[in-house]
């Protein structure tokens, strides 16, 4: 999991602003994921991408957008349409093959709306 | 879609005792069940996983059991130590995708406290 990086570690946003969270991996993984973590809520899937130039909505995609132009990168944009964006955001990646179901997580970005 | 229930939400044990965390899932097609440990402010890290063709798996002090008929699986930690204190999440695969990656549905977590 050391091959997945997220930046920034902390992010502050004013209401009405869009912000983009970075996720990069050098594990040569095909699939990447974005989760949101709130206290007592576990991890909830926002978006996932199985391959470059393709992505699918997860359970809570409203107010978020993603792109997957490169295998290594899967940035998440939190738009002003997301009404309660303050949370801990985790990126993960995985790849098909033996034992490849395992998702490896990045260190996370804590977003706070001021 | 898949629904994963996890119990208890908090668990306190004395150092050296055993801890058991239980999860149930709803989708009988689920076939992969990982457990993650998350320390405060850190990323979740996989500690053990089990596939539906296996009933039990053990790794040192950690074991996971799976009952497909009842659709529940459990994490067992023996001889607990203070460094086992963390939040533990169970998960179940939701559906297979064309690229071979599995979506995971997570339980809400169990905060384990090991008292020295």
PDB file of C-alpha atoms in Angstrom:
ATOM      1  CA  UNK A   1       0.000   0.000   0.000  1.00  0.00           C
ATOM      2  CA  UNK A   2       2.999   2.275   0.073  1.00  0.00           C
ATOM      3  CA  UNK A   3       2.575   2.677  -3.702  1.00  0.00           C
ATOM      4  CA  UNK A   4      -0.600   4.720  -3.366  1.00  0.00           C
ATOM      5  CA  UNK A   5      -0.341   8.374  -2.540  1.00  0.00           C
ATOM      6  CA  UNK A   6      -2.992  10.966  -1.880  1.00  0.00           C
ATOM      7  CA  UNK A   7      -2.651  14.698  -1.668  1.00  0.00           C
ATOM      8  CA  UNK A   8      -3.150  16.902   0.103  1.00  0.00           C
ATOM      9  CA  UNK A   9      -3.371  15.329   3.534  1.00  0.00           C
ATOM     10  CA  UNK A  10      -5.615  18.121   4.783  1.00  0.00           C
ATOM     11  CA  UNK A  11      -7.842  20.332   2.649  1.00  0.00           C
ATOM     12  CA  UNK A  12     -10.056  23.210   3.583  1.00  0.00           C
ATOM     13  CA  UNK A  13     -12.798  24.454   1.313  1.00  0.00           C
ATOM     14  CA  UNK A  14     -15.189  27.328   1.423  1.00  0.00           C
ATOM     15  CA  UNK A  15     -18.801  26.638   0.666  1.00  0.00           C
ATOM     16  CA  UNK A  16     -19.545  26.874  -3.049  1.00  0.00           C
ATOM     17  CA  UNK A  17     -16.052  25.911  -4.151  1.00  0.00           C
ATOM     18  CA  UNK A  18     -15.024  22.861  -6.104  1.00  0.00           C
ATOM     19  CA  UNK A  19     -11.924  21.031  -4.912  1.00  0.00           C
ATOM     20  CA  UNK A  20      -9.928  18.191  -6.438  1.00  0.00           C
ATOM     21  CA  UNK A  21      -8.300  15.413  -4.451  1.00  0.00           C
ATOM     22  CA  UNK A  22      -5.340  13.615  -5.971  1.00  0.00           C
ATOM     23  CA  UNK A  23      -4.734   9.868  -6.001  1.00  0.00           C
ATOM     24  CA  UNK A  24      -1.708   8.302  -7.658  1.00  0.00           C
ATOM     25  CA  UNK A  25      -0.491   4.694  -7.669  1.00  0.00           C
ATOM     26  CA  UNK A  26       2.653   3.075  -9.041  1.00  0.00           C
ATOM     27  CA  UNK A  27       1.496  -0.499  -8.432  1.00  0.00           C
ATOM     28  CA  UNK A  28       0.378  -1.007 -12.032  1.00  0.00           C
ATOM     29  CA  UNK A  29      -3.132  -1.712 -10.743  1.00  0.00           C
ATOM     30  CA  UNK A  30      -6.008  -1.612 -13.199  1.00  0.00           C
ATOM     31  CA  UNK A  31      -8.812  -0.711 -10.816  1.00  0.00           C
ATOM     32  CA  UNK A  32      -9.067   2.327  -8.594  1.00  0.00           C
ATOM     33  CA  UNK A  33     -11.690   3.393  -6.090  1.00  0.00           C
ATOM     34  CA  UNK A  34     -12.789   6.387  -4.044  1.00  0.00           C
ATOM     35  CA  UNK A  35     -14.417   5.982  -0.645  1.00  0.00           C
ATOM     36  CA  UNK A  36     -15.809   8.418   1.833  1.00  0.00           C
ATOM     37  CA  UNK A  37     -15.477   7.715   5.552  1.00  0.00           C
ATOM     38  CA  UNK A  38     -17.641   9.370   8.187  1.00  0.00           C
ATOM     39  CA  UNK A  39     -17.594   8.551  11.909  1.00  0.00           C
ATOM     40  CA  UNK A  40     -19.687   5.468  12.592  1.00  0.00           C
ATOM     41  CA  UNK A  41     -20.488   4.993   8.908  1.00  0.00           C
ATOM     42  CA  UNK A  42     -17.709   2.772   7.675  1.00  0.00           C
ATOM     43  CA  UNK A  43     -16.453   3.232   4.126  1.00  0.00           C
ATOM     44  CA  UNK A  44     -18.891   4.149   1.366  1.00  0.00           C
ATOM     45  CA  UNK A  45     -18.030   3.831  -2.310  1.00  0.00           C
ATOM     46  CA  UNK A  46     -18.188   7.048  -4.351  1.00  0.00           C
ATOM     47  CA  UNK A  47     -16.768   6.045  -7.737  1.00  0.00           C
ATOM     48  CA  UNK A  48     -14.652   3.285  -9.153  1.00  0.00           C
ATOM     49  CA  UNK A  49     -12.743   2.695 -12.341  1.00  0.00           C
ATOM     50  CA  UNK A  50     -11.813  -0.689 -13.756  1.00  0.00           C
ATOM     51  CA  UNK A  51      -9.763   0.620 -16.654  1.00  0.00           C
ATOM     52  CA  UNK A  52      -8.466   3.829 -18.186  1.00  0.00           C
ATOM     53  CA  UNK A  53     -11.145   6.114 -19.613  1.00  0.00           C
ATOM     54  CA  UNK A  54     -13.930   4.245 -17.843  1.00  0.00           C
ATOM     55  CA  UNK A  55     -15.537   4.746 -14.452  1.00  0.00           C
ATOM     56  CA  UNK A  56     -18.744   3.838 -12.663  1.00  0.00           C
ATOM     57  CA  UNK A  57     -20.820   5.428  -9.951  1.00  0.00           C
ATOM     58  CA  UNK A  58     -20.772   3.905  -6.526  1.00  0.00           C
ATOM     59  CA  UNK A  59     -23.356   4.205  -3.799  1.00  0.00           C
ATOM     60  CA  UNK A  60     -22.924   7.917  -3.072  1.00  0.00           C
ATOM     61  CA  UNK A  61     -21.758   9.546  -6.331  1.00  0.00           C
ATOM     62  CA  UNK A  62     -23.992  12.631  -6.188  1.00  0.00           C
ATOM     63  CA  UNK A  63     -21.953  15.824  -5.925  1.00  0.00           C
ATOM     64  CA  UNK A  64     -18.708  14.153  -7.002  1.00  0.00           C
ATOM     65  CA  UNK A  65     -16.933  13.671 -10.312  1.00  0.00           C
ATOM     66  CA  UNK A  66     -13.871  11.707 -11.414  1.00  0.00           C
ATOM     67  CA  UNK A  67     -11.636  11.139 -14.404  1.00  0.00           C
ATOM     68  CA  UNK A  68      -9.293   8.329 -15.391  1.00  0.00           C
ATOM     69  CA  UNK A  69      -7.059   9.578 -18.162  1.00  0.00           C
ATOM     70  CA  UNK A  70      -4.024   7.629 -16.965  1.00  0.00           C
ATOM     71  CA  UNK A  71      -3.709   4.239 -15.329  1.00  0.00           C
ATOM     72  CA  UNK A  72      -1.765   5.725 -12.439  1.00  0.00           C
ATOM     73  CA  UNK A  73      -4.142   8.561 -11.598  1.00  0.00           C
ATOM     74  CA  UNK A  74      -7.753   8.824 -10.437  1.00  0.00           C
ATOM     75  CA  UNK A  75      -8.550  12.344  -9.198  1.00  0.00           C
ATOM     76  CA  UNK A  76     -11.791  13.090  -7.371  1.00  0.00           C
ATOM     77  CA  UNK A  77     -13.537  16.456  -7.607  1.00  0.00           C
ATOM     78  CA  UNK A  78     -15.875  17.434  -4.820  1.00  0.00           C
ATOM     79  CA  UNK A  79     -18.310  19.890  -6.357  1.00  0.00           C
ATOM     80  CA  UNK A  80     -20.425  22.568  -4.762  1.00  0.00           C
ATOM     81  CA  UNK A  81     -23.411  20.259  -5.312  1.00  0.00           C
ATOM     82  CA  UNK A  82     -22.143  17.988  -2.511  1.00  0.00           C
ATOM     83  CA  UNK A  83     -24.085  19.286   0.463  1.00  0.00           C
ATOM     84  CA  UNK A  84     -22.053  17.730   3.248  1.00  0.00           C
ATOM     85  CA  UNK A  85     -18.518  17.227   1.967  1.00  0.00           C
ATOM     86  CA  UNK A  86     -16.641  17.289   5.275  1.00  0.00           C
ATOM     87  CA  UNK A  87     -15.204  13.774   5.606  1.00  0.00           C
ATOM     88  CA  UNK A  88     -12.123  11.589   5.301  1.00  0.00           C
ATOM     89  CA  UNK A  89     -11.582  10.487   1.687  1.00  0.00           C
ATOM     90  CA  UNK A  90      -9.736   7.287   0.870  1.00  0.00           C
ATOM     91  CA  UNK A  91      -8.471   6.104  -2.483  1.00  0.00           C
ATOM     92  CA  UNK A  92      -7.749   2.438  -3.166  1.00  0.00           C
ATOM     93  CA  UNK A  93      -6.503   0.275  -6.002  1.00  0.00           C
ATOM     94  CA  UNK A  94      -6.541  -3.390  -6.980  1.00  0.00           C
ATOM     95  CA  UNK A  95      -5.733  -5.603  -9.936  1.00  0.00           C
ATOM     96  CA  UNK A  96      -7.106  -8.887 -11.297  1.00  0.00           C
ATOM     97  CA  UNK A  97      -5.199 -12.084 -10.749  1.00  0.00           C
ATOM     98  CA  UNK A  98      -4.409 -14.426  -7.880  1.00  0.00           C
ATOM     99  CA  UNK A  99      -5.383 -12.722  -4.659  1.00  0.00           C
ATOM    100  CA  UNK A 100      -6.032  -9.600  -6.606  1.00  0.00           C
ATOM    101  CA  UNK A 101      -9.299  -8.832  -4.942  1.00  0.00           C
ATOM    102  CA  UNK A 102      -7.298  -7.097  -2.283  1.00  0.00           C
ATOM    103  CA  UNK A 103      -7.781  -3.379  -2.260  1.00  0.00           C
ATOM    104  CA  UNK A 104      -4.844  -1.330  -1.056  1.00  0.00           C
ATOM    105  CA  UNK A 105      -5.586   2.057   0.412  1.00  0.00           C
ATOM    106  CA  UNK A 106      -3.859   5.395   0.240  1.00  0.00           C
ATOM    107  CA  UNK A 107      -3.236   7.501   3.374  1.00  0.00           C
ATOM    108  CA  UNK A 108      -6.375   9.592   2.887  1.00  0.00           C
ATOM    109  CA  UNK A 109      -7.331  13.249   2.575  1.00  0.00           C
ATOM    110  CA  UNK A 110      -9.296  14.976   5.296  1.00  0.00           C
ATOM    111  CA  UNK A 111     -11.582  17.600   3.769  1.00  0.00           C
ATOM    112  CA  UNK A 112     -13.161  20.281   5.901  1.00  0.00           C
ATOM    113  CA  UNK A 113     -15.689  22.797   4.672  1.00  0.00           C
ATOM    114  CA  UNK A 114     -15.400  26.141   6.385  1.00  0.00           C
TER     115      UNK A 114
ATOM    116  CA  UNK B   1     -27.211  -4.522  -3.533  1.00  0.00           C
ATOM    117  CA  UNK B   2     -25.118  -6.080  -0.814  1.00  0.00           C
ATOM    118  CA  UNK B   3     -25.684  -5.135   2.823  1.00  0.00           C
ATOM    119  CA  UNK B   4     -23.151  -5.907   5.543  1.00  0.00           C
ATOM    120  CA  UNK B   5     -24.015  -5.681   9.227  1.00  0.00           C
ATOM    121  CA  UNK B   6     -21.202  -5.671  11.803  1.00  0.00           C
ATOM    122  CA  UNK B   7     -21.397  -6.226  15.558  1.00  0.00           C
ATOM    123  CA  UNK B   8     -20.521  -5.050  18.092  1.00  0.00           C
ATOM    124  CA  UNK B   9     -19.767  -1.408  17.329  1.00  0.00           C
ATOM    125  CA  UNK B  10     -17.425  -1.204  20.332  1.00  0.00           C
ATOM    126  CA  UNK B  11     -15.588  -3.935  22.192  1.00  0.00           C
ATOM    127  CA  UNK B  12     -13.332  -3.755  25.227  1.00  0.00           C
ATOM    128  CA  UNK B  13     -11.251  -6.711  26.350  1.00  0.00           C
ATOM    129  CA  UNK B  14      -8.487  -7.291  28.855  1.00  0.00           C
ATOM    130  CA  UNK B  15      -5.035  -7.869  27.471  1.00  0.00           C
ATOM    131  CA  UNK B  16      -4.554 -11.565  26.811  1.00  0.00           C
ATOM    132  CA  UNK B  17      -8.248 -12.289  26.320  1.00  0.00           C
ATOM    133  CA  UNK B  18      -9.867 -13.131  22.990  1.00  0.00           C
ATOM    134  CA  UNK B  19     -11.962 -10.790  20.855  1.00  0.00           C
ATOM    135  CA  UNK B  20     -14.647 -11.795  18.382  1.00  0.00           C
ATOM    136  CA  UNK B  21     -16.283  -9.536  15.799  1.00  0.00           C
ATOM    137  CA  UNK B  22     -19.199 -10.767  13.721  1.00  0.00           C
ATOM    138  CA  UNK B  23     -20.569  -9.747  10.335  1.00  0.00           C
ATOM    139  CA  UNK B  24     -23.561 -10.833   8.304  1.00  0.00           C
ATOM    140  CA  UNK B  25     -24.123 -10.257   4.616  1.00  0.00           C
ATOM    141  CA  UNK B  26     -27.206 -10.336   2.434  1.00  0.00           C
ATOM    142  CA  UNK B  27     -26.055 -11.328  -1.057  1.00  0.00           C
ATOM    143  CA  UNK B  28     -25.600 -15.078  -1.346  1.00  0.00           C
ATOM    144  CA  UNK B  29     -23.424 -14.498  -4.442  1.00  0.00           C
ATOM    145  CA  UNK B  30     -20.716 -12.780  -2.369  1.00  0.00           C
ATOM    146  CA  UNK B  31     -17.543 -14.828  -2.469  1.00  0.00           C
ATOM    147  CA  UNK B  32     -14.765 -12.737  -0.929  1.00  0.00           C
ATOM    148  CA  UNK B  33     -14.599 -11.434   2.649  1.00  0.00           C
ATOM    149  CA  UNK B  34     -11.656  -9.305   3.788  1.00  0.00           C
ATOM    150  CA  UNK B  35     -11.020  -7.750   7.173  1.00  0.00           C
ATOM    151  CA  UNK B  36      -9.271  -4.409   7.545  1.00  0.00           C
ATOM    152  CA  UNK B  37      -7.663  -2.785  10.568  1.00  0.00           C
ATOM    153  CA  UNK B  38      -7.575   0.988  10.807  1.00  0.00           C
ATOM    154  CA  UNK B  39      -5.600   2.819  13.437  1.00  0.00           C
ATOM    155  CA  UNK B  40      -6.586   6.367  14.319  1.00  0.00           C
ATOM    156  CA  UNK B  41      -5.973   8.726  11.405  1.00  0.00           C
ATOM    157  CA  UNK B  42      -4.364   6.009   9.301  1.00  0.00           C
ATOM    158  CA  UNK B  43      -5.348   4.060   6.213  1.00  0.00           C
ATOM    159  CA  UNK B  44      -7.211   0.731   6.477  1.00  0.00           C
ATOM    160  CA  UNK B  45      -4.865  -2.221   6.134  1.00  0.00           C
ATOM    161  CA  UNK B  46      -5.835  -5.744   5.184  1.00  0.00           C
ATOM    162  CA  UNK B  47      -5.190  -8.194   8.011  1.00  0.00           C
ATOM    163  CA  UNK B  48      -6.849 -11.342   6.717  1.00  0.00           C
ATOM    164  CA  UNK B  49      -9.315 -12.436   4.057  1.00  0.00           C
ATOM    165  CA  UNK B  50     -11.307 -15.531   3.165  1.00  0.00           C
ATOM    166  CA  UNK B  51     -12.948 -16.818   0.035  1.00  0.00           C
ATOM    167  CA  UNK B  52     -16.238 -18.660  -0.131  1.00  0.00           C
ATOM    168  CA  UNK B  53     -14.610 -22.017  -0.884  1.00  0.00           C
ATOM    169  CA  UNK B  54     -12.910 -22.019   2.533  1.00  0.00           C
ATOM    170  CA  UNK B  55     -14.560 -22.298   5.939  1.00  0.00           C
ATOM    171  CA  UNK B  56     -11.721 -21.048   8.119  1.00  0.00           C
ATOM    172  CA  UNK B  57      -8.387 -19.326   7.743  1.00  0.00           C
ATOM    173  CA  UNK B  58      -5.800 -18.586  10.380  1.00  0.00           C
ATOM    174  CA  UNK B  59      -2.754 -16.326  10.550  1.00  0.00           C
ATOM    175  CA  UNK B  60      -0.950 -16.427  13.883  1.00  0.00           C
ATOM    176  CA  UNK B  61      -3.289 -14.809  16.438  1.00  0.00           C
ATOM    177  CA  UNK B  62      -5.950 -13.918  13.880  1.00  0.00           C
ATOM    178  CA  UNK B  63      -8.543 -16.230  12.376  1.00  0.00           C
ATOM    179  CA  UNK B  64     -11.617 -15.783  10.247  1.00  0.00           C
ATOM    180  CA  UNK B  65     -14.524 -18.215   9.939  1.00  0.00           C
ATOM    181  CA  UNK B  66     -17.212 -18.251   7.266  1.00  0.00           C
ATOM    182  CA  UNK B  67     -20.658 -19.832   7.343  1.00  0.00           C
ATOM    183  CA  UNK B  68     -22.084 -19.527   3.837  1.00  0.00           C
ATOM    184  CA  UNK B  69     -25.401 -21.104   4.756  1.00  0.00           C
ATOM    185  CA  UNK B  70     -26.053 -18.582   7.483  1.00  0.00           C
ATOM    186  CA  UNK B  71     -24.296 -15.812   5.538  1.00  0.00           C
ATOM    187  CA  UNK B  72     -22.081 -14.701   8.349  1.00  0.00           C
ATOM    188  CA  UNK B  73     -18.356 -14.501   8.999  1.00  0.00           C
ATOM    189  CA  UNK B  74     -16.344 -13.678  12.081  1.00  0.00           C
ATOM    190  CA  UNK B  75     -12.934 -12.356  13.070  1.00  0.00           C
ATOM    191  CA  UNK B  76     -11.230 -13.946  16.040  1.00  0.00           C
ATOM    192  CA  UNK B  77      -8.217 -12.385  17.747  1.00  0.00           C
ATOM    193  CA  UNK B  78      -6.553 -14.442  20.468  1.00  0.00           C
ATOM    194  CA  UNK B  79      -4.105 -13.297  23.145  1.00  0.00           C
ATOM    195  CA  UNK B  80      -4.973  -9.673  22.486  1.00  0.00           C
ATOM    196  CA  UNK B  81      -2.315  -7.015  22.930  1.00  0.00           C
ATOM    197  CA  UNK B  82      -2.622  -3.231  23.347  1.00  0.00           C
ATOM    198  CA  UNK B  83      -1.409  -2.746  19.767  1.00  0.00           C
ATOM    199  CA  UNK B  84      -4.507  -4.609  18.578  1.00  0.00           C
ATOM    200  CA  UNK B  85      -6.542  -1.558  19.630  1.00  0.00           C
ATOM    201  CA  UNK B  86      -8.029  -0.097  16.437  1.00  0.00           C
ATOM    202  CA  UNK B  87     -11.180  -0.028  14.355  1.00  0.00           C
ATOM    203  CA  UNK B  88     -11.827  -3.229  12.433  1.00  0.00           C
ATOM    204  CA  UNK B  89     -13.949  -3.371   9.291  1.00  0.00           C
ATOM    205  CA  UNK B  90     -15.398  -6.401   7.585  1.00  0.00           C
ATOM    206  CA  UNK B  91     -16.365  -6.342   3.933  1.00  0.00           C
ATOM    207  CA  UNK B  92     -18.007  -8.512   1.299  1.00  0.00           C
ATOM    208  CA  UNK B  93     -17.664  -8.529  -2.443  1.00  0.00           C
ATOM    209  CA  UNK B  94     -20.720  -7.149  -4.197  1.00  0.00           C
ATOM    210  CA  UNK B  95     -20.419  -8.210  -7.796  1.00  0.00           C
ATOM    211  CA  UNK B  96     -17.802  -9.276 -10.256  1.00  0.00           C
ATOM    212  CA  UNK B  97     -16.826  -6.726 -12.867  1.00  0.00           C
ATOM    213  CA  UNK B  98     -15.485  -7.347 -16.333  1.00  0.00           C
ATOM    214  CA  UNK B  99     -11.953  -6.340 -15.423  1.00  0.00           C
ATOM    215  CA  UNK B 100     -11.830  -8.781 -12.562  1.00  0.00           C
ATOM    216  CA  UNK B 101     -11.893  -6.296  -9.739  1.00  0.00           C
ATOM    217  CA  UNK B 102     -14.425  -6.773  -6.964  1.00  0.00           C
ATOM    218  CA  UNK B 103     -16.476  -4.029  -5.391  1.00  0.00           C
ATOM    219  CA  UNK B 104     -16.496  -4.213  -1.632  1.00  0.00           C
ATOM    220  CA  UNK B 105     -19.339  -3.351   0.721  1.00  0.00           C
ATOM    221  CA  UNK B 106     -18.062  -2.525   4.196  1.00  0.00           C
ATOM    222  CA  UNK B 107     -19.543  -2.954   7.628  1.00  0.00           C
ATOM    223  CA  UNK B 108     -19.656   0.115   9.860  1.00  0.00           C
ATOM    224  CA  UNK B 109     -16.702  -0.955  11.943  1.00  0.00           C
ATOM    225  CA  UNK B 110     -15.898  -2.185  15.442  1.00  0.00           C
ATOM    226  CA  UNK B 111     -13.736  -0.133  17.760  1.00  0.00           C
ATOM    227  CA  UNK B 112     -11.633  -2.586  19.734  1.00  0.00           C
ATOM    228  CA  UNK B 113      -9.943  -1.430  22.915  1.00  0.00           C
ATOM    229  CA  UNK B 114      -7.464  -3.739  24.617  1.00  0.00           C
ATOM    230  CA  UNK B 115      -6.989  -2.792  28.239  1.00  0.00           C
ATOM    231  CA  UNK B 116      -3.493  -3.452  29.634  1.00  0.00           C
TER     232      UNK B 116
END
